[in-house]
């Protein structure tokens, strides 16, 4: 039970770090055609294009036509979804949690540490000047994030044993894998161009 509280505390702390940035971006009502066109064009490099466009279009005013903002926003959105999934998983009953653990490794302290480090790397990419420093920090954040996301994989063979709430967590985990794939594609496309 104490483990659940530690995870909950970490999730809330991480959410606090990004809440202002994402909330401000999400509340802006007018998006430019140019920004949306940039997002759609960038998402063509991803495996899950419609998910990419859908998850990033909300932040078009923040992203504009800036590839660095696109990558940071994609990482931030995916991390925010990871945090909310962890929060939902922390509310599962013990039996439901054990069932989920049988099908997916439980995010442990190392997972949460990697997510925290990834967030710090993203913050450093804001403070450092120059494109090479940006690439360095975002690349490091991406590696940490992908390493942590390995804990989110769920085996499809277990889906029959899940309750409705546990199936919701499973669906979110599958979605996180797709979002992570998209972030990797966006980053790789950016790295090739620069």
mmCIF file of C-alpha atoms in Angstrom:
data_model
loop_
_atom_site.group_PDB
_atom_site.id
_atom_site.type_symbol
_atom_site.label_atom_id
_atom_site.label_comp_id
_atom_site.label_asym_id
_atom_site.label_seq_id
_atom_site.Cartn_x
_atom_site.Cartn_y
_atom_site.Cartn_z
ATOM 1 C CA UNK A 1 0.000 0.000 0.000
ATOM 2 C CA UNK A 2 2.867 2.369 0.784
ATOM 3 C CA UNK A 3 4.199 1.718 -2.719
ATOM 4 C CA UNK A 4 0.933 3.034 -4.169
ATOM 5 C CA UNK A 5 1.236 6.246 -2.156
ATOM 6 C CA UNK A 6 4.836 6.744 -3.289
ATOM 7 C CA UNK A 7 3.821 6.312 -6.929
ATOM 8 C CA UNK A 8 0.828 8.623 -6.424
ATOM 9 C CA UNK A 9 3.049 11.277 -4.822
ATOM 10 C CA UNK A 10 5.556 11.033 -7.666
ATOM 11 C CA UNK A 11 2.833 11.225 -10.315
ATOM 12 C CA UNK A 12 1.302 14.292 -8.687
ATOM 13 C CA UNK A 13 4.719 15.933 -8.354
ATOM 14 C CA UNK A 14 5.548 15.309 -11.995
ATOM 15 C CA UNK A 15 2.109 16.507 -13.070
ATOM 16 C CA UNK A 16 2.685 19.727 -11.166
ATOM 17 C CA UNK A 17 5.919 20.348 -13.106
ATOM 18 C CA UNK A 18 4.124 20.247 -16.469
ATOM 19 C CA UNK A 19 0.581 21.301 -15.572
ATOM 20 C CA UNK A 20 1.021 25.008 -16.238
ATOM 21 C CA UNK A 21 2.770 24.493 -19.540
ATOM 22 C CA UNK A 22 0.228 22.038 -20.929
ATOM 23 C CA UNK A 23 -2.844 23.743 -19.463
ATOM 24 C CA UNK A 24 -1.889 27.086 -20.964
ATOM 25 C CA UNK A 25 -1.304 25.481 -24.327
ATOM 26 C CA UNK A 26 -4.529 23.468 -24.233
ATOM 27 C CA UNK A 27 -6.744 26.442 -23.369
ATOM 28 C CA UNK A 28 -5.786 28.589 -26.328
ATOM 29 C CA UNK A 29 -8.727 28.606 -28.687
ATOM 30 C CA UNK A 30 -7.390 29.818 -32.018
ATOM 31 C CA UNK A 31 -5.028 27.669 -34.011
ATOM 32 C CA UNK A 32 -3.436 28.705 -37.222
ATOM 33 C CA UNK A 33 -3.728 26.721 -40.417
ATOM 34 C CA UNK A 34 0.026 26.932 -40.803
ATOM 35 C CA UNK A 35 0.644 25.313 -37.398
ATOM 36 C CA UNK A 36 -1.888 22.553 -38.044
ATOM 37 C CA UNK A 37 -0.383 21.939 -41.466
ATOM 38 C CA UNK A 38 3.066 21.671 -39.856
ATOM 39 C CA UNK A 39 1.776 19.154 -37.304
ATOM 40 C CA UNK A 40 0.038 17.054 -39.981
ATOM 41 C CA UNK A 41 3.128 17.118 -42.163
ATOM 42 C CA UNK A 42 5.384 16.139 -39.250
ATOM 43 C CA UNK A 43 3.063 13.312 -38.216
ATOM 44 C CA UNK A 44 3.420 11.708 -41.661
ATOM 45 C CA UNK A 45 6.675 10.172 -40.400
ATOM 46 C CA UNK A 46 4.872 8.334 -37.583
ATOM 47 C CA UNK A 47 3.275 4.902 -37.521
ATOM 48 C CA UNK A 48 0.094 6.121 -35.809
ATOM 49 C CA UNK A 49 -0.563 9.298 -37.792
ATOM 50 C CA UNK A 50 -4.112 10.037 -36.682
ATOM 51 C CA UNK A 51 -3.148 9.599 -33.017
ATOM 52 C CA UNK A 52 -0.180 11.918 -33.557
ATOM 53 C CA UNK A 53 -2.265 14.639 -35.200
ATOM 54 C CA UNK A 54 -5.070 14.276 -32.661
ATOM 55 C CA UNK A 55 -2.793 14.490 -29.617
ATOM 56 C CA UNK A 56 -0.726 17.437 -30.903
ATOM 57 C CA UNK A 57 -3.336 19.583 -32.678
ATOM 58 C CA UNK A 58 -4.609 20.881 -29.355
ATOM 59 C CA UNK A 59 -1.200 22.473 -28.815
ATOM 60 C CA UNK A 60 -0.849 24.011 -32.292
ATOM 61 C CA UNK A 61 -0.511 27.558 -30.905
ATOM 62 C CA UNK A 62 2.357 26.452 -28.689
ATOM 63 C CA UNK A 63 4.074 24.340 -31.347
ATOM 64 C CA UNK A 64 3.544 26.768 -34.241
ATOM 65 C CA UNK A 65 6.044 25.583 -36.876
ATOM 66 C CA UNK A 66 8.908 24.918 -34.471
ATOM 67 C CA UNK A 67 10.262 21.330 -34.627
ATOM 68 C CA UNK A 68 11.837 21.624 -31.165
ATOM 69 C CA UNK A 69 8.504 22.603 -29.629
ATOM 70 C CA UNK A 70 6.827 19.776 -31.534
ATOM 71 C CA UNK A 71 9.152 17.173 -30.023
ATOM 72 C CA UNK A 72 8.995 18.618 -26.510
ATOM 73 C CA UNK A 73 5.209 18.850 -26.685
ATOM 74 C CA UNK A 74 4.909 15.277 -27.972
ATOM 75 C CA UNK A 75 7.111 14.052 -25.114
ATOM 76 C CA UNK A 76 5.221 16.139 -22.555
ATOM 77 C CA UNK A 77 1.811 14.949 -23.749
ATOM 78 C CA UNK A 78 2.933 11.323 -23.682
ATOM 79 C CA UNK A 79 4.420 11.738 -20.213
ATOM 80 C CA UNK A 80 1.216 13.350 -19.005
ATOM 81 C CA UNK A 81 -0.735 10.345 -20.314
ATOM 82 C CA UNK A 82 1.737 8.013 -18.605
ATOM 83 C CA UNK A 83 1.231 9.842 -15.328
ATOM 84 C CA UNK A 84 -2.556 9.676 -15.534
ATOM 85 C CA UNK A 85 -2.344 5.968 -16.373
ATOM 86 C CA UNK A 86 -0.184 5.358 -13.323
ATOM 87 C CA UNK A 87 -2.660 7.290 -11.222
ATOM 88 C CA UNK A 88 -5.536 5.172 -12.523
ATOM 89 C CA UNK A 89 -3.538 1.984 -11.921
ATOM 90 C CA UNK A 90 -2.853 3.068 -8.342
ATOM 91 C CA UNK A 91 -6.602 2.987 -7.676
ATOM 92 C CA UNK A 92 -7.009 -0.636 -8.729
ATOM 93 C CA UNK A 93 -7.992 -3.160 -6.106
ATOM 94 C CA UNK A 94 -5.154 -5.431 -5.027
ATOM 95 C CA UNK A 95 -6.581 -8.383 -6.967
ATOM 96 C CA UNK A 96 -6.979 -6.252 -10.105
ATOM 97 C CA UNK A 97 -3.466 -4.885 -9.695
ATOM 98 C CA UNK A 98 -2.042 -8.414 -9.335
ATOM 99 C CA UNK A 99 -3.883 -9.484 -12.498
ATOM 100 C CA UNK A 100 -2.406 -6.542 -14.361
ATOM 101 C CA UNK A 101 1.051 -7.332 -12.943
ATOM 102 C CA UNK A 102 0.776 -10.853 -14.376
ATOM 103 C CA UNK A 103 0.395 -9.335 -17.840
ATOM 104 C CA UNK A 104 2.618 -6.287 -17.565
ATOM 105 C CA UNK A 105 5.635 -5.578 -15.431
ATOM 106 C CA UNK A 106 4.782 -3.193 -12.646
ATOM 107 C CA UNK A 107 6.346 0.234 -13.010
ATOM 108 C CA UNK A 108 8.891 0.199 -10.205
ATOM 109 C CA UNK A 109 10.974 2.858 -8.539
ATOM 110 C CA UNK A 110 13.467 2.724 -11.421
ATOM 111 C CA UNK A 111 10.671 3.474 -13.881
ATOM 112 C CA UNK A 112 9.552 6.521 -11.952
ATOM 113 C CA UNK A 113 13.169 7.635 -11.546
ATOM 114 C CA UNK A 114 13.676 7.411 -15.316
ATOM 115 C CA UNK A 115 10.529 9.463 -15.932
ATOM 116 C CA UNK A 116 11.705 12.083 -13.443
ATOM 117 C CA UNK A 117 15.135 12.223 -15.105
ATOM 118 C CA UNK A 118 13.485 12.544 -18.530
ATOM 119 C CA UNK A 119 11.466 15.514 -17.301
ATOM 120 C CA UNK A 120 14.601 17.161 -15.916
ATOM 121 C CA UNK A 121 16.358 16.662 -19.258
ATOM 122 C CA UNK A 122 13.442 18.360 -21.019
ATOM 123 C CA UNK A 123 13.715 21.276 -18.616
ATOM 124 C CA UNK A 124 17.457 21.489 -19.361
ATOM 125 C CA UNK A 125 16.745 21.572 -23.091
ATOM 126 C CA UNK A 126 14.810 24.787 -22.445
ATOM 127 C CA UNK A 127 17.657 26.428 -20.558
ATOM 128 C CA UNK A 128 20.521 25.442 -22.868
ATOM 129 C CA UNK A 129 21.122 27.477 -25.973
ATOM 130 C CA UNK A 130 21.971 26.004 -29.314
ATOM 131 C CA UNK A 131 20.537 23.203 -31.363
ATOM 132 C CA UNK A 132 23.226 20.646 -30.464
ATOM 133 C CA UNK A 133 22.482 21.089 -26.754
ATOM 134 C CA UNK A 134 18.758 20.774 -27.454
ATOM 135 C CA UNK A 135 19.357 17.547 -29.394
ATOM 136 C CA UNK A 136 21.573 16.205 -26.623
ATOM 137 C CA UNK A 137 19.036 16.812 -23.855
ATOM 138 C CA UNK A 138 15.995 15.704 -25.848
ATOM 139 C CA UNK A 139 17.836 12.586 -27.015
ATOM 140 C CA UNK A 140 18.726 11.760 -23.418
ATOM 141 C CA UNK A 141 15.135 12.426 -22.302
ATOM 142 C CA UNK A 142 13.842 10.224 -25.097
ATOM 143 C CA UNK A 143 16.157 7.350 -24.113
ATOM 144 C CA UNK A 144 15.062 7.596 -20.476
ATOM 145 C CA UNK A 145 11.425 7.817 -21.488
ATOM 146 C CA UNK A 146 11.623 4.821 -23.816
ATOM 147 C CA UNK A 147 13.432 2.839 -21.145
ATOM 148 C CA UNK A 148 10.645 3.616 -18.693
ATOM 149 C CA UNK A 149 7.971 2.840 -21.285
ATOM 150 C CA UNK A 150 9.246 -0.724 -21.619
ATOM 151 C CA UNK A 151 7.417 -1.320 -18.339
ATOM 152 C CA UNK A 152 4.099 -0.369 -19.966
ATOM 153 C CA UNK A 153 3.846 -3.314 -22.347
ATOM 154 C CA UNK A 154 0.837 -5.530 -21.778
ATOM 155 C CA UNK A 155 0.521 -9.012 -23.199
ATOM 156 C CA UNK A 156 -2.690 -9.421 -25.176
ATOM 157 C CA UNK A 157 -3.144 -12.984 -23.891
ATOM 158 C CA UNK A 158 -4.243 -11.664 -20.503
ATOM 159 C CA UNK A 159 -7.080 -9.410 -21.632
ATOM 160 C CA UNK A 160 -9.837 -11.931 -20.897
ATOM 161 C CA UNK A 161 -9.173 -11.795 -17.163
ATOM 162 C CA UNK A 162 -9.460 -8.037 -16.790
ATOM 163 C CA UNK A 163 -12.268 -6.110 -15.132
ATOM 164 C CA UNK A 164 -13.613 -2.989 -16.838
ATOM 165 C CA UNK A 165 -11.265 -0.709 -14.872
ATOM 166 C CA UNK A 166 -8.278 -2.938 -15.515
ATOM 167 C CA UNK A 167 -9.161 -3.038 -19.226
ATOM 168 C CA UNK A 168 -9.131 0.758 -19.163
ATOM 169 C CA UNK A 169 -5.598 0.680 -17.752
ATOM 170 C CA UNK A 170 -4.627 -1.910 -20.370
ATOM 171 C CA UNK A 171 -6.027 0.266 -23.182
ATOM 172 C CA UNK A 172 -4.077 3.237 -21.861
ATOM 173 C CA UNK A 173 -0.892 1.173 -21.757
ATOM 174 C CA UNK A 174 -1.393 0.126 -25.382
ATOM 175 C CA UNK A 175 -1.997 3.775 -26.303
ATOM 176 C CA UNK A 176 1.209 4.790 -24.492
ATOM 177 C CA UNK A 177 3.183 2.331 -26.601
ATOM 178 C CA UNK A 178 1.722 3.943 -29.735
ATOM 179 C CA UNK A 179 2.467 7.463 -28.495
ATOM 180 C CA UNK A 180 6.023 6.440 -27.609
ATOM 181 C CA UNK A 181 6.470 5.053 -31.123
ATOM 182 C CA UNK A 182 5.239 8.357 -32.546
ATOM 183 C CA UNK A 183 7.614 10.392 -30.370
ATOM 184 C CA UNK A 184 10.535 8.243 -31.536
ATOM 185 C CA UNK A 185 9.540 8.759 -35.181
ATOM 186 C CA UNK A 186 9.236 12.536 -34.738
ATOM 187 C CA UNK A 187 12.585 12.719 -32.998
ATOM 188 C CA UNK A 188 14.315 10.571 -35.625
ATOM 189 C CA UNK A 189 12.903 12.711 -38.439
ATOM 190 C CA UNK A 190 14.115 15.868 -36.670
ATOM 191 C CA UNK A 191 17.573 14.389 -36.041
ATOM 192 C CA UNK A 192 17.938 13.442 -39.735
ATOM 193 C CA UNK A 193 17.156 16.989 -40.833
ATOM 194 C CA UNK A 194 19.483 18.604 -38.319
#
